[in-house]
Short mmCIF file of C-alpha atoms and ligand atoms in Angstrom, two decimals:
data_model
loop_
_atom_site.label_atom_id
_atom_site.label_comp_id
_atom_site.label_asym_id
_atom_site.label_seq_id
_atom_site.Cartn_x
_atom_site.Cartn_y
_atom_site.Cartn_z
CA MET M 16 83.87 130.10 124.60
CA ALA M 17 81.68 133.09 125.42
CA GLU M 18 80.53 135.32 122.60
CA LYS M 19 82.28 138.64 122.40
CA THR M 20 80.42 141.63 123.77
CA GLU M 21 79.78 144.67 121.65
CA ASN M 22 82.52 146.53 123.46
CA GLU M 23 85.03 143.78 122.80
CA MET M 24 84.13 143.71 119.14
CA ALA M 25 84.52 147.47 118.92
CA ALA M 26 87.94 147.18 120.58
CA ASP M 27 88.95 144.47 118.09
CA ALA M 28 87.90 146.65 115.18
CA GLU M 29 89.92 149.54 116.62
CA LEU M 30 93.03 147.36 116.91
CA LYS M 31 92.59 146.20 113.33
CA THR M 32 92.40 149.82 112.15
CA LEU M 33 95.50 150.68 114.17
CA ARG M 34 97.42 147.80 112.56
CA GLU M 35 96.34 148.96 109.12
CA ARG M 36 97.39 152.52 109.88
CA ILE M 37 100.80 151.40 111.10
CA LYS M 38 101.23 149.47 107.87
CA ALA M 39 100.03 152.31 105.66
CA CYS M 40 101.66 155.35 107.30
CA GLU M 41 104.71 157.03 105.75
CA PHE M 42 105.99 158.32 109.08
CA LEU M 43 105.48 157.06 112.61
CA LEU M 44 105.94 159.41 115.57
CA ILE M 45 105.91 157.94 119.07
CA GLY M 46 105.79 159.85 122.35
CA LEU M 47 106.50 158.04 125.62
CA GLY M 48 105.47 159.53 128.95
CA SER M 49 105.37 158.78 132.65
CA GLU M 50 103.63 155.42 132.29
CA TRP M 51 106.89 154.14 130.77
CA GLU M 52 109.01 155.45 133.62
CA LYS M 53 106.67 153.90 136.21
CA ALA M 54 106.43 150.46 134.59
CA GLY M 55 108.28 147.51 136.12
CA GLY M 56 111.51 146.25 134.57
CA ALA M 57 110.31 143.05 132.89
CA GLU M 58 107.11 144.64 131.63
CA VAL M 59 108.83 147.67 130.13
CA GLN M 60 111.46 145.47 128.49
CA GLU M 61 108.75 143.47 126.75
CA ALA M 62 106.94 146.65 125.74
CA TYR M 63 110.12 148.13 124.20
CA ARG M 64 110.60 144.85 122.34
CA ALA M 65 107.04 145.16 120.99
CA LEU M 66 107.74 148.77 119.97
CA ALA M 67 110.88 147.65 118.15
CA ALA M 68 108.83 145.07 116.24
CA MET M 69 106.18 147.65 115.45
CA THR M 70 108.66 150.19 114.08
CA GLU M 71 110.64 147.74 111.99
CA GLY M 72 111.00 149.03 108.44
CA LYS M 73 109.19 152.27 109.31
CA ASP M 74 110.50 155.82 109.18
CA TYR M 75 110.01 156.67 112.84
CA PHE M 76 111.09 158.95 115.67
CA ILE M 77 110.56 158.55 119.40
CA VAL M 78 110.34 161.37 121.93
CA THR M 79 110.45 160.21 125.53
CA THR M 80 110.20 162.09 128.81
CA ALA M 81 111.50 159.03 130.69
CA LYS M 82 114.88 159.74 132.29
CA ASP M 83 115.65 156.13 133.16
CA ALA M 84 117.45 155.36 129.86
CA ARG M 85 115.87 151.88 129.75
CA ILE M 86 114.84 152.55 126.16
CA PHE M 87 118.54 152.52 125.20
CA GLU M 88 118.83 148.90 126.37
CA SER M 89 116.29 147.87 123.72
CA SER M 90 116.95 147.24 120.04
CA LEU M 91 115.26 150.53 119.08
CA ASP M 92 117.60 152.73 117.03
CA GLU M 93 119.34 155.22 119.33
CA ALA M 94 119.64 157.66 116.40
CA LYS M 95 115.84 157.88 116.28
CA ILE M 96 115.27 158.66 119.96
CA THR M 97 115.34 161.96 121.79
CA ALA M 98 115.07 162.21 125.58
CA PRO M 99 114.72 165.92 126.44
CA CYS M 100 114.23 165.30 130.17
CA GLY M 101 117.63 163.68 130.34
CA ASN M 102 119.29 160.32 130.68
CA VAL M 103 120.57 158.84 133.94
CA ASN M 104 123.45 157.19 132.07
CA TRP M 105 124.93 160.55 131.15
CA LEU M 106 126.73 162.77 133.64
CA GLN M 107 127.26 166.50 133.92
CA CYS M 108 128.99 168.86 136.33
CA SER M 109 126.64 169.36 139.31
CA LYS M 110 127.65 173.05 139.37
CA GLY M 111 127.06 173.39 135.63
CA CYS M 112 130.51 174.93 135.02
CA THR M 113 130.75 173.30 131.58
CA LYS M 114 128.41 172.03 128.89
CA ASP M 115 130.45 168.81 128.71
CA ILE M 116 128.50 165.55 129.03
CA TRP M 117 130.18 162.29 130.05
CA GLU M 118 129.07 158.70 129.94
CA ARG M 119 129.04 156.72 133.16
CA GLY M 120 132.54 155.46 133.98
CA GLU M 121 134.19 157.87 131.56
CA VAL M 122 135.50 160.02 134.42
CA ALA M 123 136.93 157.55 136.90
CA ASP M 124 136.42 159.40 140.20
CA GLY M 125 133.09 161.04 139.30
CA ILE M 126 134.61 164.51 139.79
CA CYS M 127 134.28 167.31 137.24
CA PRO M 128 137.72 167.66 135.64
CA HIS M 129 137.17 171.42 135.15
CA CYS M 130 136.09 172.60 138.62
CA GLY M 131 136.34 169.59 140.96
CA ALA M 132 132.62 169.50 141.80
CA PRO M 133 130.96 166.07 141.84
CA LEU M 134 129.31 164.92 138.61
CA THR M 135 125.55 164.35 138.64
CA GLU M 136 123.06 162.67 136.34
CA ASN M 137 122.26 164.72 133.25
CA THR M 138 118.49 165.03 133.79
CA VAL M 139 115.99 167.81 134.52
CA LEU M 140 116.60 167.12 138.21
CA ALA M 141 120.10 168.62 137.91
CA ASN M 142 120.33 172.31 138.74
CA PRO M 143 121.38 173.76 136.37
CA TYR M 144 120.36 171.17 133.80
CA ILE M 145 122.88 171.06 130.96
CA GLU M 146 120.64 170.72 127.90
CA GLU M 147 123.46 169.95 125.50
CA GLY M 148 122.94 166.28 126.41
CA TYR M 149 119.78 166.02 124.34
CA LEU M 150 119.82 169.04 122.02
CA LYS M 151 121.53 167.28 119.13
CA SER M 152 118.89 164.52 118.98
CA TRP M 153 116.14 167.09 119.61
CA ASN M 154 117.24 169.08 116.55
CA LEU M 155 117.28 165.90 114.46
CA TYR M 156 113.74 165.23 115.65
CA ARG M 157 112.58 168.76 114.73
CA GLU M 158 114.06 168.34 111.25
CA TRP M 159 112.44 164.93 110.86
CA LEU M 160 109.07 166.29 112.02
CA ALA M 161 109.20 169.19 109.57
CA GLY M 162 109.56 166.62 106.79
CA THR M 163 106.31 164.86 107.78
CA LEU M 164 104.01 167.79 107.01
CA ASN M 165 101.35 166.83 104.42
CA HIS M 166 102.42 163.19 104.58
CA ALA M 167 100.59 160.25 106.12
CA LEU M 168 101.84 160.56 109.68
CA LEU M 169 100.73 158.24 112.43
CA ILE M 170 101.24 159.47 115.98
CA LEU M 171 101.18 157.22 119.02
CA GLU M 172 101.06 159.23 122.23
CA LEU M 173 101.66 156.68 124.96
CA GLY M 174 101.17 157.32 128.65
CA VAL M 175 101.91 161.06 128.58
CA ASP M 176 100.66 163.14 131.52
CA PHE M 177 100.57 166.90 132.15
CA LYS M 178 103.89 167.35 133.99
CA THR M 179 105.80 168.61 130.95
CA PRO M 180 103.03 169.14 128.35
CA THR M 181 105.23 171.32 126.13
CA VAL M 182 107.49 168.37 125.29
CA ILE M 183 104.99 165.88 123.83
CA ARG M 184 101.32 166.45 124.58
CA TRP M 185 100.71 169.97 123.23
CA PRO M 186 103.08 169.85 120.25
CA PHE M 187 101.63 166.48 119.18
CA GLU M 188 98.12 167.98 119.29
CA LYS M 189 99.35 170.89 117.21
CA THR M 190 100.93 168.51 114.70
CA VAL M 191 97.67 166.56 114.29
CA PHE M 192 95.80 169.81 113.88
CA PHE M 193 98.03 171.09 111.07
CA ASN M 194 98.68 167.82 109.23
CA ARG M 195 95.35 166.77 107.75
CA LYS M 196 96.78 163.44 106.65
CA SER M 197 97.77 162.52 110.18
CA HIS M 198 96.12 160.34 112.80
CA MET M 199 96.86 160.17 116.49
CA TYR M 200 96.24 157.48 119.10
CA ARG M 201 96.25 158.70 122.68
CA ILE M 202 96.66 155.65 124.88
CA ASN M 203 96.61 156.39 128.58
CA GLN M 204 95.04 154.93 131.68
CA LYS M 205 94.23 158.30 133.24
CA PHE M 206 94.79 161.13 130.78
CA TYR M 207 93.15 159.69 127.65
CA GLN M 208 90.78 162.63 127.05
CA ILE M 209 90.81 164.47 123.74
CA VAL M 210 89.46 167.97 123.40
CA GLY M 211 89.08 170.51 120.64
CA ASP M 212 89.38 170.38 116.89
CA ILE M 213 91.47 167.24 116.50
CA GLN M 214 88.88 164.69 117.59
CA GLU M 215 88.03 163.43 114.13
CA ARG M 216 91.64 162.32 113.51
CA THR M 217 92.35 161.17 117.04
CA VAL M 218 91.46 157.93 118.78
CA SER M 219 91.50 157.68 122.55
CA ILE M 220 92.20 154.34 124.22
CA PRO M 221 91.75 154.42 128.01
CA GLN M 222 94.35 151.77 128.88
CA ASN M 223 97.82 151.71 130.33
CA SER M 224 100.00 152.24 127.25
CA VAL M 225 102.83 149.94 128.39
CA GLY M 226 100.45 147.00 128.80
CA PHE M 227 98.69 147.89 125.56
CA ILE M 228 101.88 147.93 123.51
CA ARG M 229 103.25 144.82 125.22
CA ASN M 230 100.13 142.88 124.23
CA PHE M 231 99.81 144.47 120.82
CA SER M 232 101.81 141.98 118.76
CA SER M 233 100.30 138.92 120.46
CA CYS M 234 96.64 139.70 119.80
CA ASP M 235 96.36 139.41 116.00
ZN1 LIG J 4 132.45 171.62 136.93
#
């Protein structure tokens, strides 16, 4: 077997540190971006399974901009997930006449019982977008996050781009900046760059985050 290159050894050391930080952290915050929405079905399923293994026994919260709701098919705890860009399994009135949200199949003919307009998926693509679908979980997340200040918080920002930076990317950077006991891993094939004052507590890994997480448990 070929000897490991310096780069490979550095990558191994980084993984070891990440494992130790996952073990040691009091709180684990995970942000999932577009890489997770783009990933193929089997791959993303395996990656969610790896995330579930990683978060087992941890006090965690997940913010995702994915609208595909595939995360809810995994064993990750639904009560610890917020999806502010919406969820294709939830429906709203396409005219926005009511803040009511329905699950798929709950309204048999797919027609808004209040105004007769067709129902549409409750995501940011709806116009108007009824935000009541995610606000309850979002408020739980905000409360949870407030409780992590001055605690050992580990942040995994996975595959987040610049389409909706106010949801994950910028607030996560702000959180790392203010919590001096925190560490962040930015794992992203394209947008892995880190700028500004948070570099000493932030590690950048230029890899596709779905593949990275999927392989994470198998490379001890
Ligand atoms: Zn309606």
